[in-house]
Coordinates of C-alpha atoms in Angstrom, one line a residue:
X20 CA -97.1 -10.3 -38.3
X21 CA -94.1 -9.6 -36.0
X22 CA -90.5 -9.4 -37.7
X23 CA -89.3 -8.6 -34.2
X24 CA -90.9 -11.3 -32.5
X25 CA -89.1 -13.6 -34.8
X26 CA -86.2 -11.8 -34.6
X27 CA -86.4 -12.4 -30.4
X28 CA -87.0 -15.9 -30.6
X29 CA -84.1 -16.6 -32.8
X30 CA -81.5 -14.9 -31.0
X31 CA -83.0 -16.8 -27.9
X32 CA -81.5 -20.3 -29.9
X33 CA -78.6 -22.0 -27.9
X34 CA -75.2 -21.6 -29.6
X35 CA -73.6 -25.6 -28.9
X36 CA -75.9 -28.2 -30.0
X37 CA -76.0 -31.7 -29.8
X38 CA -78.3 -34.6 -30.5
X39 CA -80.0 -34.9 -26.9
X40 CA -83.8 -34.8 -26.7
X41 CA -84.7 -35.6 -30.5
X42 CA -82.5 -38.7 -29.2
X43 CA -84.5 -38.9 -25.7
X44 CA -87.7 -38.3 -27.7
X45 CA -87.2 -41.1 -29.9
X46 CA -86.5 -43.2 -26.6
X47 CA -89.6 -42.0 -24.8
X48 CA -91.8 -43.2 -28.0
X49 CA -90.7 -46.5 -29.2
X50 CA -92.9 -48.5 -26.5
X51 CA -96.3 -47.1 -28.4
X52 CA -94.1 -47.4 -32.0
X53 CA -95.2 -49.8 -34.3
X54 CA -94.4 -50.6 -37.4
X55 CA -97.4 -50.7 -39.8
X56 CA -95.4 -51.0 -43.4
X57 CA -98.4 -52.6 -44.8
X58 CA -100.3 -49.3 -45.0
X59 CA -97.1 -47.4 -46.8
X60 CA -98.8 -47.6 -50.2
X61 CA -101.9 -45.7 -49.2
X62 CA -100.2 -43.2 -47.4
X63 CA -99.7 -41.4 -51.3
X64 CA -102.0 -40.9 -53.5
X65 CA -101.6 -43.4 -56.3
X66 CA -104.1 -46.3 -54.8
X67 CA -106.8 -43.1 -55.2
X68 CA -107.1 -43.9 -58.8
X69 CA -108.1 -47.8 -58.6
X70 CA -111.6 -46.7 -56.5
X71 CA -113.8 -45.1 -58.1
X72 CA -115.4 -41.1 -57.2
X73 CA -112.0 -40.4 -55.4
X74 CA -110.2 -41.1 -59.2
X75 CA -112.2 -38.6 -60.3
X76 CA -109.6 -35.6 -59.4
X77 CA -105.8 -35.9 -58.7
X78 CA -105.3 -34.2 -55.4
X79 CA -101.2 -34.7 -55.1
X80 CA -101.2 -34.5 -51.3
X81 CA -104.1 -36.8 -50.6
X82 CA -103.8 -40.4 -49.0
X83 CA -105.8 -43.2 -50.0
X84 CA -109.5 -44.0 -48.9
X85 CA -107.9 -47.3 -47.6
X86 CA -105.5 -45.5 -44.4
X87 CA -108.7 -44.1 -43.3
X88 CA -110.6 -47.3 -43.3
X89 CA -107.9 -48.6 -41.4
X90 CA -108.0 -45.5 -38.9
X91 CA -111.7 -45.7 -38.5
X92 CA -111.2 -49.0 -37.4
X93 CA -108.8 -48.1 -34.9
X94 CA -110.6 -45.1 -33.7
X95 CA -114.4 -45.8 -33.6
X96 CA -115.9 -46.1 -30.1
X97 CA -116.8 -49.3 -29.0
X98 CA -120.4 -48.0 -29.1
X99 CA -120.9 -48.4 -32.4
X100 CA -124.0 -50.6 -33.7
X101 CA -125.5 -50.9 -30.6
X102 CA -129.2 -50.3 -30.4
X103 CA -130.3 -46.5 -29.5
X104 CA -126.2 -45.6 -30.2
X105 CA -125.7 -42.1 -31.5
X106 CA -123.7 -41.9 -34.7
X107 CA -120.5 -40.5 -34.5
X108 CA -119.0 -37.3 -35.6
X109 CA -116.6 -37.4 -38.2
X110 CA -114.4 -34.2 -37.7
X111 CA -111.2 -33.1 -40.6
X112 CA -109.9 -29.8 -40.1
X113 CA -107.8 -30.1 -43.1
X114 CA -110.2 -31.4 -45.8
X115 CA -107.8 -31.7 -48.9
X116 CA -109.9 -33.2 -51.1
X117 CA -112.5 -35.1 -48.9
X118 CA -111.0 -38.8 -48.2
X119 CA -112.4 -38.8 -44.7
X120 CA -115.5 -37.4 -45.4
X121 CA -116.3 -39.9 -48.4
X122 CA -114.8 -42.8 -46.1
X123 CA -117.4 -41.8 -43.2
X124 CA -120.3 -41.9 -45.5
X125 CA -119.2 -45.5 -46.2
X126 CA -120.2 -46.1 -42.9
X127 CA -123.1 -44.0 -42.4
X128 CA -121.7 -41.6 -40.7
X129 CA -122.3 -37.5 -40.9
X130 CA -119.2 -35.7 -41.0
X131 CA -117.2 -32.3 -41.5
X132 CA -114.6 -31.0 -43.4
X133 CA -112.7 -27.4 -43.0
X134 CA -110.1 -26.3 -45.1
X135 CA -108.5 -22.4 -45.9
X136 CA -107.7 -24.0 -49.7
X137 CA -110.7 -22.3 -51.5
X138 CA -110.1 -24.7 -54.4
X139 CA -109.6 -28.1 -51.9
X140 CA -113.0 -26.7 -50.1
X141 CA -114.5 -26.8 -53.4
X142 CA -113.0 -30.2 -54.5
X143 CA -114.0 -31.9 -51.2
X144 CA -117.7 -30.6 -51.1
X145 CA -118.3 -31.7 -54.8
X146 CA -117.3 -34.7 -54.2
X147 CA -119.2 -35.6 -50.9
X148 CA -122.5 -34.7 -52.8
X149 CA -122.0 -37.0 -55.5
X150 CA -124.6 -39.3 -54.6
X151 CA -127.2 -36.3 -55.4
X152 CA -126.6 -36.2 -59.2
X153 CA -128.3 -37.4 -62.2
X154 CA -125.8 -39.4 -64.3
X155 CA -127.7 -37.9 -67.4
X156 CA -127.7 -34.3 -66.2
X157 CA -124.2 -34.4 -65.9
X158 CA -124.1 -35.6 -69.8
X159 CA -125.7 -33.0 -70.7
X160 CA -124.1 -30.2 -69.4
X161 CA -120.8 -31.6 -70.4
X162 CA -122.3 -31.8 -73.6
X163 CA -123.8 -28.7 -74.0
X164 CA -120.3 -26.8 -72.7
X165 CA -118.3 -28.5 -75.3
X166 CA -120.8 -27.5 -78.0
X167 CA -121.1 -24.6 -77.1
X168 CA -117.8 -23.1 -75.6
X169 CA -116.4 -21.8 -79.2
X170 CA -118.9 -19.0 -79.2
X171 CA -117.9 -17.9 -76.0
X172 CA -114.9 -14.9 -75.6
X173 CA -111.9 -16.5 -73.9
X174 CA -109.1 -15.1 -72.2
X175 CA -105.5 -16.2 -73.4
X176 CA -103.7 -15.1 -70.0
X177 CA -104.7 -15.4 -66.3
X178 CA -102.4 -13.4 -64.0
X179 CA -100.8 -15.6 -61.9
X180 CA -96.8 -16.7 -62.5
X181 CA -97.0 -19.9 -63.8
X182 CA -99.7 -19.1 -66.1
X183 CA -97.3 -17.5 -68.4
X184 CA -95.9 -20.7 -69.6
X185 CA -97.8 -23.2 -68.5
X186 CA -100.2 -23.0 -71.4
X187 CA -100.0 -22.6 -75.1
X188 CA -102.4 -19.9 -76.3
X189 CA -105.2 -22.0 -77.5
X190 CA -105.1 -24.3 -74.6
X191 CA -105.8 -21.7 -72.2
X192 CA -108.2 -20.1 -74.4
X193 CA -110.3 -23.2 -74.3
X194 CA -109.5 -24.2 -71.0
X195 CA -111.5 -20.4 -70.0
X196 CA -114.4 -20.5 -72.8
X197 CA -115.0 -24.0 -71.0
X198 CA -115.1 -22.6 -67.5
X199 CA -116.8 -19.9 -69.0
X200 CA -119.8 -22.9 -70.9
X201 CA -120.2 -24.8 -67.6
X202 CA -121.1 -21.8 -65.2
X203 CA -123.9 -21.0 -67.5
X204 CA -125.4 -23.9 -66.4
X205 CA -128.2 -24.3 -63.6
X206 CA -126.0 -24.4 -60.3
X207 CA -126.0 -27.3 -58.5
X208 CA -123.8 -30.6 -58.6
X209 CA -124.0 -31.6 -61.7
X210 CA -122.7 -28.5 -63.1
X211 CA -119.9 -28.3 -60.3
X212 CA -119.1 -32.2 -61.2
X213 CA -118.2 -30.8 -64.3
X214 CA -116.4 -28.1 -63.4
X215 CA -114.3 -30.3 -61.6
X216 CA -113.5 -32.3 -64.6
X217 CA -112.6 -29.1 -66.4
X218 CA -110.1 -28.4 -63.6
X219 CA -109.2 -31.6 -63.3
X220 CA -107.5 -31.8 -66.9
X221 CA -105.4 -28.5 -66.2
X222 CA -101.8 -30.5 -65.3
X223 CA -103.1 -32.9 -68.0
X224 CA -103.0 -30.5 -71.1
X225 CA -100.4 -27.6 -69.5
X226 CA -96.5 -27.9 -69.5
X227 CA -96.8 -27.0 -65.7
X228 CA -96.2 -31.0 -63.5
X229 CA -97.1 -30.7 -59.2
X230 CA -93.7 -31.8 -58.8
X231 CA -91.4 -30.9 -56.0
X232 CA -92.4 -28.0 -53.9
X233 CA -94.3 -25.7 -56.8
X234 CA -94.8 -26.7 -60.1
X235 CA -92.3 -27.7 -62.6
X236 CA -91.8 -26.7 -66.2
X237 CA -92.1 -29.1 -68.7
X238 CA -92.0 -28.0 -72.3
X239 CA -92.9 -29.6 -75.6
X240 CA -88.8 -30.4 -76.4
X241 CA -87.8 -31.8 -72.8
X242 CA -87.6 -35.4 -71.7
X243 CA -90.7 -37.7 -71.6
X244 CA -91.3 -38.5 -67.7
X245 CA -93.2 -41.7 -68.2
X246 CA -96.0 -42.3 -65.2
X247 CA -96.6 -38.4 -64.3
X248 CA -99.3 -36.1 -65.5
X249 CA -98.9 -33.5 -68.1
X250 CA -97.9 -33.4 -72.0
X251 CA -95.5 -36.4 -73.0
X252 CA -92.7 -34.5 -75.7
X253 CA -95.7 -32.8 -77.5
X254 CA -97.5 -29.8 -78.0
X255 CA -100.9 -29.6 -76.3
X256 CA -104.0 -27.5 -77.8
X257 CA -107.7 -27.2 -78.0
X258 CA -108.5 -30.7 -79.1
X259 CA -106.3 -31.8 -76.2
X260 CA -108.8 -29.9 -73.7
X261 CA -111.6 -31.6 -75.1
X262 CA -110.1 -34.9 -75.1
X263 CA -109.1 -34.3 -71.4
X264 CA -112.4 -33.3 -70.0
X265 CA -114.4 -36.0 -72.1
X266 CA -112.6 -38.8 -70.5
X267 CA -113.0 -37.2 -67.2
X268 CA -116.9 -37.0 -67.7
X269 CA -116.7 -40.6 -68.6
X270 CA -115.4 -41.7 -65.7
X271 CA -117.7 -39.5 -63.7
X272 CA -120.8 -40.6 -65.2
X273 CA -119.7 -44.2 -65.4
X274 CA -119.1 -44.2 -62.0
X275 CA -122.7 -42.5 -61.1
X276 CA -124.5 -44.8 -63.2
X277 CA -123.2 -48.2 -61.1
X278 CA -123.4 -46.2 -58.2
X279 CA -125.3 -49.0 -56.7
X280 CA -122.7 -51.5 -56.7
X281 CA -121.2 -52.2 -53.4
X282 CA -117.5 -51.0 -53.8
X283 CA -118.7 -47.2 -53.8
X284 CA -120.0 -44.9 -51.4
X285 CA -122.7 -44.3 -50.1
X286 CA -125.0 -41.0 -50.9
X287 CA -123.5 -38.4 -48.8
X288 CA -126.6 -36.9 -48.5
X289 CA -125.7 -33.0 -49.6
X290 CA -124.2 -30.4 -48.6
X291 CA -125.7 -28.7 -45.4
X292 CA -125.4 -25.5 -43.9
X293 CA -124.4 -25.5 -40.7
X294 CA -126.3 -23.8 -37.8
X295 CA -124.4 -22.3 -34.5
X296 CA -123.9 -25.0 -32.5
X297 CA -126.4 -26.6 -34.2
X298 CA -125.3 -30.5 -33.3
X299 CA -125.3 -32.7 -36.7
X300 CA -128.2 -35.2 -36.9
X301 CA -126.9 -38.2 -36.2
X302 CA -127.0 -41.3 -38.9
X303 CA -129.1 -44.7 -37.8
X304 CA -126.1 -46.4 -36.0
X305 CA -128.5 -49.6 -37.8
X306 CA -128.2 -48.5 -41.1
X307 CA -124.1 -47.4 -41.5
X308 CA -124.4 -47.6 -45.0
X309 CA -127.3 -45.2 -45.3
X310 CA -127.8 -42.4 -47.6
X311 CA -129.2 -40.2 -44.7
X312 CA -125.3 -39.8 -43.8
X313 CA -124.9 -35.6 -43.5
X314 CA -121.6 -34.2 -44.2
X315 CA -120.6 -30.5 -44.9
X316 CA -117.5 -28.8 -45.7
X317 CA -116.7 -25.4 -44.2
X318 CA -113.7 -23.0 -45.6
X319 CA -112.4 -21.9 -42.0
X320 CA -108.9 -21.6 -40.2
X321 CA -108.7 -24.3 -37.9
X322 CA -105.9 -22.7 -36.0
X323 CA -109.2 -20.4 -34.8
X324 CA -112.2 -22.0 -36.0
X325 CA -113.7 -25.6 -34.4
X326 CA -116.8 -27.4 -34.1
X327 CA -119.0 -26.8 -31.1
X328 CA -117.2 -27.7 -27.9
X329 CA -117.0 -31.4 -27.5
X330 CA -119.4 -32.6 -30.5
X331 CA -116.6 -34.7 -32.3
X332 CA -115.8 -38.4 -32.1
X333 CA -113.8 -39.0 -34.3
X334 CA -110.9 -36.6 -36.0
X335 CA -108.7 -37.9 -38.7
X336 CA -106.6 -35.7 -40.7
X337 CA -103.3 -35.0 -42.3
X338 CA -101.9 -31.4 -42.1
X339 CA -99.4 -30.3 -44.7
X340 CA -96.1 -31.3 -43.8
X341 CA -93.2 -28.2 -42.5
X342 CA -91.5 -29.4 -46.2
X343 CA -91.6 -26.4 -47.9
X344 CA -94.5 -27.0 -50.2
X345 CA -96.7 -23.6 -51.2
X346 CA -99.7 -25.2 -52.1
X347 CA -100.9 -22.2 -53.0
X348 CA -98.3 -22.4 -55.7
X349 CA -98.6 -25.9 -56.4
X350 CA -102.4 -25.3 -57.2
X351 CA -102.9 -22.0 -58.4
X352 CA -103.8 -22.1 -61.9
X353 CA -106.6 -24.0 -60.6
X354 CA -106.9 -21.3 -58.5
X355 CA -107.2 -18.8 -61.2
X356 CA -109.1 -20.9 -64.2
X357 CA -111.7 -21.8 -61.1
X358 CA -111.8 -17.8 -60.4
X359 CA -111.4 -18.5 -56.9
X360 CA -108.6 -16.3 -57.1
X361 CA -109.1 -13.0 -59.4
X362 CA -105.4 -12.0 -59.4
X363 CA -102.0 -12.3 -58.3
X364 CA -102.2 -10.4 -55.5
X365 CA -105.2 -13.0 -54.3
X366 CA -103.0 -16.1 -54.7
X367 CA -100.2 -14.2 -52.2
X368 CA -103.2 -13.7 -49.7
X369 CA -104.3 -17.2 -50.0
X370 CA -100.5 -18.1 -49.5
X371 CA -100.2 -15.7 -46.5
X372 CA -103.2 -17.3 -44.8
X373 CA -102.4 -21.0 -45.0
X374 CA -100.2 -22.9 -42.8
X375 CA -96.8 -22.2 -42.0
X376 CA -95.3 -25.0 -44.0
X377 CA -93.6 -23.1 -46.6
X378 CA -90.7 -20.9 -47.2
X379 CA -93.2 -18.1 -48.1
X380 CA -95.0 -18.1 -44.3
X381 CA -94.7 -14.8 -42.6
X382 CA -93.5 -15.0 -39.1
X383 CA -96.1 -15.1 -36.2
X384 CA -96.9 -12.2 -33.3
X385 CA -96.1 -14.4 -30.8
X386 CA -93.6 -17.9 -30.5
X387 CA -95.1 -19.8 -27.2
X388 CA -93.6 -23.0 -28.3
X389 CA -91.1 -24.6 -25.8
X390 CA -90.0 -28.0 -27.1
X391 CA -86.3 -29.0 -26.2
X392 CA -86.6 -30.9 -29.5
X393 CA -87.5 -28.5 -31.5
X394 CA -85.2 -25.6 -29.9
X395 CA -82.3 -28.3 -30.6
X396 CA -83.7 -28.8 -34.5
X397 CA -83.4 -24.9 -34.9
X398 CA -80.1 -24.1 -33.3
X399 CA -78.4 -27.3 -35.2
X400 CA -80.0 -25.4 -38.1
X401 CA -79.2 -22.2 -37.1
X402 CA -75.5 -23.3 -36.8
X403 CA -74.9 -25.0 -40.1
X404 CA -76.2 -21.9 -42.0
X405 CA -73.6 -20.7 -44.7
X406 CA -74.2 -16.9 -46.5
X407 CA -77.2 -17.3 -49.2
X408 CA -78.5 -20.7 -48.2
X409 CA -82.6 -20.9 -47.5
X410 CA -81.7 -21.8 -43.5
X411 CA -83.1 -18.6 -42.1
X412 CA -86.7 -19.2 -44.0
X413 CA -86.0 -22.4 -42.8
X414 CA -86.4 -21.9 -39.4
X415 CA -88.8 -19.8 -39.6
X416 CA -91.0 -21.8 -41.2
X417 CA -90.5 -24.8 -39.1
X418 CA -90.7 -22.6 -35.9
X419 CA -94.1 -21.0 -37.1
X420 CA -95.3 -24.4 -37.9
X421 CA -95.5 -25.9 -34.3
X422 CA -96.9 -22.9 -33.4
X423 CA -99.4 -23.1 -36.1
X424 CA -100.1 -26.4 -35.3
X425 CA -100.2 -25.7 -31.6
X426 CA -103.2 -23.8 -32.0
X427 CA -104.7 -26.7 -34.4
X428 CA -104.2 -29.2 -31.9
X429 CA -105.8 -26.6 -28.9
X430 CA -108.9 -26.3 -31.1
X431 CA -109.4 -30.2 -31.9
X432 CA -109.0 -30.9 -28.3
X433 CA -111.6 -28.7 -27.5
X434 CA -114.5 -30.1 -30.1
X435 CA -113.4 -33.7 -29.3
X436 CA -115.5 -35.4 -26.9
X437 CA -114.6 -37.1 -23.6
X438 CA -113.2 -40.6 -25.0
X439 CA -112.5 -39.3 -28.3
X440 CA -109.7 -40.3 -30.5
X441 CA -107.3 -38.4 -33.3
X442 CA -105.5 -40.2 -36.1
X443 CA -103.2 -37.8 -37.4
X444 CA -100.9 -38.3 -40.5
X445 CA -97.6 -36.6 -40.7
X446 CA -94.4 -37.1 -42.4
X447 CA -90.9 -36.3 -41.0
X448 CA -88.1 -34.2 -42.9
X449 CA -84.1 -33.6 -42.8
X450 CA -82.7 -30.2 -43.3
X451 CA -79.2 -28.7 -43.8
X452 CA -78.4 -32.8 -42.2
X453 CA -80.6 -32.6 -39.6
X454 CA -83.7 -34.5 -39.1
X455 CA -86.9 -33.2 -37.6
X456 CA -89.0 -35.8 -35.9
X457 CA -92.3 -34.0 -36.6
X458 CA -94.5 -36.9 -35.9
X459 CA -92.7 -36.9 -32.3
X460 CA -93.1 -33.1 -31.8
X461 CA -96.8 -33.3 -33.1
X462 CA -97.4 -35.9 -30.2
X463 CA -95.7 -33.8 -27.5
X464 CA -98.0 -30.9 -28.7
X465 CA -101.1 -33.3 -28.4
X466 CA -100.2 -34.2 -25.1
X467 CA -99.6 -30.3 -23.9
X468 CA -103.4 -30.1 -25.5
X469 CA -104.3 -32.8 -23.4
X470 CA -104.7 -35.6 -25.4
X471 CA -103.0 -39.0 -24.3
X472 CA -100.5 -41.0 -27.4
X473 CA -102.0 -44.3 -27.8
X474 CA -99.7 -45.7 -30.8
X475 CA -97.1 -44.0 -33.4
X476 CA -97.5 -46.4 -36.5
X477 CA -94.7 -45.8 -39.0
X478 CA -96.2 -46.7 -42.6
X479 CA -93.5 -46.0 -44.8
X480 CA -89.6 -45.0 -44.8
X481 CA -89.3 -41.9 -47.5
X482 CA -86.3 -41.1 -49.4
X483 CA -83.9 -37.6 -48.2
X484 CA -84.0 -35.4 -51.0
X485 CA -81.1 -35.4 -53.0
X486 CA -79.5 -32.3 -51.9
X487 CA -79.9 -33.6 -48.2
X488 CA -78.6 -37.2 -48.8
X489 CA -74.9 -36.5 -48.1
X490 CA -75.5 -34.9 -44.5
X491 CA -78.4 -36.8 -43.5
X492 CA -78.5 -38.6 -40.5
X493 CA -81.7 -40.5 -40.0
X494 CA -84.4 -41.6 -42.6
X495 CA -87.3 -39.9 -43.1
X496 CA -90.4 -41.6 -42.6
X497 CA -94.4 -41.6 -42.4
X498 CA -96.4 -41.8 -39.4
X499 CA -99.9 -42.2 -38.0
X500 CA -100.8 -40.7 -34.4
X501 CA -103.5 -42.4 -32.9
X502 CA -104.6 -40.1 -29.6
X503 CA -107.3 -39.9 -27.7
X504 CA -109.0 -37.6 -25.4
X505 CA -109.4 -39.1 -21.8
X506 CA -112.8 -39.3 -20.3
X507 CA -112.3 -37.4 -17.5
X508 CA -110.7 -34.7 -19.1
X509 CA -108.0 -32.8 -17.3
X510 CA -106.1 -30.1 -19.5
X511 CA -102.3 -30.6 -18.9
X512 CA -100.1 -27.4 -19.9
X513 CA -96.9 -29.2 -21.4
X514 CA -95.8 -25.9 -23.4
X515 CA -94.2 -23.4 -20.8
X516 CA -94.7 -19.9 -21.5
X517 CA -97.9 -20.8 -23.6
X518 CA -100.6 -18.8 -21.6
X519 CA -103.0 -17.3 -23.9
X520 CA -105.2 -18.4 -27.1
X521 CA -106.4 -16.5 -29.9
X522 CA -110.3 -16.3 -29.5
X523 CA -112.5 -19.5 -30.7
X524 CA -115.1 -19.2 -33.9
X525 CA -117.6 -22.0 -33.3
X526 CA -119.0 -23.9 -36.2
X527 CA -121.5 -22.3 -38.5
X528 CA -119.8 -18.6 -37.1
X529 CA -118.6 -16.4 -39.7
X530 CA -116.4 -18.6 -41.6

C-alpha cells in the first residue's frame, strides 16, 4: 500500500468548495428516482427473524429475503418460464450471510456467492445446503456435544481485543469445549448447522452487543437495552451457553422437519466446487421450485476475482457501506471461537484485506477515481478538519472506497451477460456536515463500467448520527440501483485517468 500515493491525491483536493455537482448529481437522477418506502422495513435485518432458515443466525448487516424477492422481480429476464429457456445465473459478490442465494433457490435457480469474510463465507454456504440435512442427525450431534463437552479441555481466553471482556470465564470456557464437541463430529452439514448455532449464541451469552461501528460493552451492572441481543443486567455462565445453543437447535431442526411446507426454501442442492470456467448447470426453467437448484459460495476478492466472462444474469448485492464499520471487529470473536482466525495478528489481516469502508483501511497504490462529486465531498471534508478529529481517516476511507468499489463494479460488468441487470443496495452517510450521495456515485461508477441506470428506488430515510445532527445538511437515506448491461455492449470510460486494471481471477481460479 502507498502512503505517498495517498498523500498525492490529497494535496491534489481543491481548496474553495461549494455544493455544485452533489447538487447537479442529485438533478441528473431524480427522473429514474422513485420512491419505494414500502420496502424500508426489509432493507434491515429485523423481518429476517419472522421466516424461517434465514432466523437461524443474526447477521447485523443483512436485509431481508423479502428486498430480494422484490429485486428478482424487477431484474429477471423476460425469458423466464418459457419452454427450452436456460435458467439464470444468480451472481453476489458480497455474500454476507446468503439472502440471495437462499432467495434464488426459491425459484429454482443455481447461484453464487463470494465473500473475503471467512466467517460470512461460512455462514452463507451452511445455510444454502440446508436442504441436505437430516433433521435427526442434527439432534444428535447437538446432543452428543452438550453431553459430552465437559470432558473436553477448554480455553478461558482467545486472543483477540474484545475477548478480554466480552466473556466471563466459564462462558468462554464452554463456549470452546463446545466448539471443541461439535468438530469431533463427522464433517458435513449437520455438524456445520450446529456449529452455527454454537456461534450464533456468542452476542447472546457475552457482554460484547454489534452495536455502532465495533462492538459495544455491556456489563452485568449497566442499563437493560430492551429489544437487542446480549445479557439483560445479569451475569451470563455455562448454563446460559447451553440454554443458548439448545433453543437455536430447536429452531433449526423444527424448521428442517416442516421443510416441506410451502413458505421455505427450496433444497439448495449442496455445495459444489466450482470448475474453471466450468458454466453452472442450469435449473429446469419448468420446475423453479426444484431441489436440482446448484448454488456455491466462493471466499474471493471481488475487486479481482469474477465469474467467467459473461455467465451472470442476474447480480444482486449490497456492499458494506463507506460508514466506518470494521466488520472484522464487529465479528471477530466469531472469528476466533470459529478458529477461522488463530490470533490477533489474523483478525488485522482479515481487516487489511476487506473493503475500504472503515477507518482502519490502508490506503491504495494507485487513486484513478475522477468524480466531481466525490472530489467536492473530500475537499468540503478536507476543509472543515479541526486538530485531532478522525477527518483525515475519513477521507481516506471514503476515497479508497470508490476506488475499491471501482474495481467491483469493472469485474461484475465483465461476468454480466449482454441484457443483464444489477440491483445494488447502498446507504448514503453525512460526515463532519457533509453528505455523501453514495448511491449517486455508485451509479456514476456503473455507468463508467458500462452499465446503463434504469431506476434509483429510495426505501428508507435513516437518521444522522448524533454527533452529525447539528451540521448536517441532507438526510441520509437507503437506496436500490437497478442497472443493467446493454445488449450490444459498448464499454464507456466515464473515470478519466483510469487506464489500467489489476489482473482478472476467473471462477474456480485459486481463490
Amino acid at each position: 500500500m502507498s502512503d505517498e500515493a495517498w498523500r498525492e491525491y490529497r494535496r491534489a483536493l481543491p481548496v474553495n468548495v461549494v455544493d455544485v455537482a452533489r447538487t447537479r448529481l442529485l438533478h441528473e437522477y431524480e427522473p429514474v428516482t422513485k420512491e419505494r418506502f414500502d420496502l424500508g422495513r426489509h432493507a434491515g435485518v429485523v423481518p429476517r427473524a419472522e421466516e424461517p432458515v434465514y432466523r437461524w443466525a443474526r447477521y447485523k448487516e443483512a436485509y431481508s429475503p423479502r428486498l430480494v424477492r422484490e429485486m428478482l422481480d424487477e431484474l429477471l429476464p423476460e425469458q423466464l418460464g418459457r419452454p427450452g429457456a436456460e435458467a439464470p445465473l444468480v451472481y453476489d459478490p458480497m455474500v454476507g450471510s446468503g439472502t440471495s442465494l437462499l432467495v434464488a433457490a426459491e425459484r429454482g435457480l443455481p447461484a453464487l456467492g463470494a465473500d473475503l469474510m471467512p466467517f460470512a463465507t461460512f455462514l452463507s454456504a451452511t445455510l444454502v445446503r440446508w436442504g441436505e440435512a437430516d433433521p435427526r442427525a442434527v439432534r444428535q450431534i447437538a446432543d452428543d456435544a452438550l453431553a459430552g463437552y465437559t470432558s473436553l479441555a477448554g480455553r478461558d481466553w482467545l486472543d483477540v481485543p474484545a475477548a478480554k471482556w466480552a466473556f466471563s470465564p466459564s462462558t468462554l470456557t464452554t463456549l470452546t469445549k463446545l466448539v471443541g464437541a461439535v468438530d469431533r463430529a463427522p464433517t458435513g452439514v449437520e455438524r456445520d448447522l450446529v456449529r452455527l448455532a454454537v456461534l450464533s449464541a456468542v452476542e447472546q451469552v457475552s457482554y460484547a452487543v454489534k452495536d455502532g461501528t465495533s462492538l459495544r460493552r455491556r456489563l452485568p451492572d449497566g442499563p437493560a437495552r430492551p429489544g437487542r441481543p446480549g445479557q439483560q443486567r445479569r451475569a451470563m455462565g455455562a448454563a446460559d451457553v447451553v440454554a443458548g445453543v439448545r433453543q437455536r437447535i430447536d429452531s433449526i431442526v423444527l424448521d428442517l422437519e416442516i421443510s416441506n411446507s410451502s413458505f421455505l426454501p427450496q433444497s439448495a442442492g449442496g455445495l459444489t466446487p466450482a470448475d474453471e470456467g466450468e458454466r453452472m448447470e442450469a435449473a429446469s426453467a419448468q420446475a423453479p421450485r426444484s431441489p436440482a437448484s446448484r448454488l456455491m459460495v466462493v471466499r474471493a476478492d471481488t475487486r479481482q476475482w469474477r465469474p467467467a466472462r459473461e455467465t451472470c444474469s442476474v447480480v444482486v448485492f449490497s456492499p458494506p457501506y463507506p460508514n466506518r464499520y470494521d466488520y472484522s471487529a464487529v465479528y471477530q470473536l466469531e472469528l476466533a471461537l470459529g478458529n477461522f482466525v488463530s490470533d490477533a495478528a489474523g483478525l488485522r489481516r482479515v481487516r487489511k484485506q476487506l473493503l475500504r469502508s472503515h477507518l482502519e483501511a490502508p490506503p491504495r497504490d494507485d487513486y484513478r477515481v475522477e468524480l466531481p462529486a466525490l472530489r467536492e465531498f473530500l475537499a468540503a471534508v478536507n476543509g472543515s478538519r479541526v486538530s485531532g478529529d478522525q477527518s483525515g481517516r475519513i477521507l481516506r476511507m471514503v476515497a479508497g472506497f470508490f476506488e475499491d468499489m471501482a474495481d467491483v463494479l469493472d469485474r461484475l460488468a465483465e461476468a454480466l451477460r449482454p441484457g443483464g441487470s444489477v440491483g445494488l443496495v447502498v446507504g448514503t452517510q453525512t460526515y463532519l456536515g457533509h453528505h455523501l450521495p453514495t448511491d449517486l456515485l455508485l451509479a456514476e461508477l456503473a455507468r463508467s463500467s458500462g452499465l446503463e441506470i434504469r431506476e434509483l428506488w429510495v426505501v428508507r430515510a435513516k437518521g444522522v448520527a448524533s454527533q452529525q445532527r447539528a451540521r448536517a445538511g441532507s438526510a441520509s437515506r437507503e437506496t436500490v440501483l437497478i442497472l443493467s448491461k446493454p445488449s450490444a455492449h459498448r464499454r464507456r470510460s466515464g473515470r478519466t485517468g483510469r487506464t489500467g486494471h489489476s489482473s482478472v481471477r476467473e471462477a474456480g481460479g485459486g481463490v
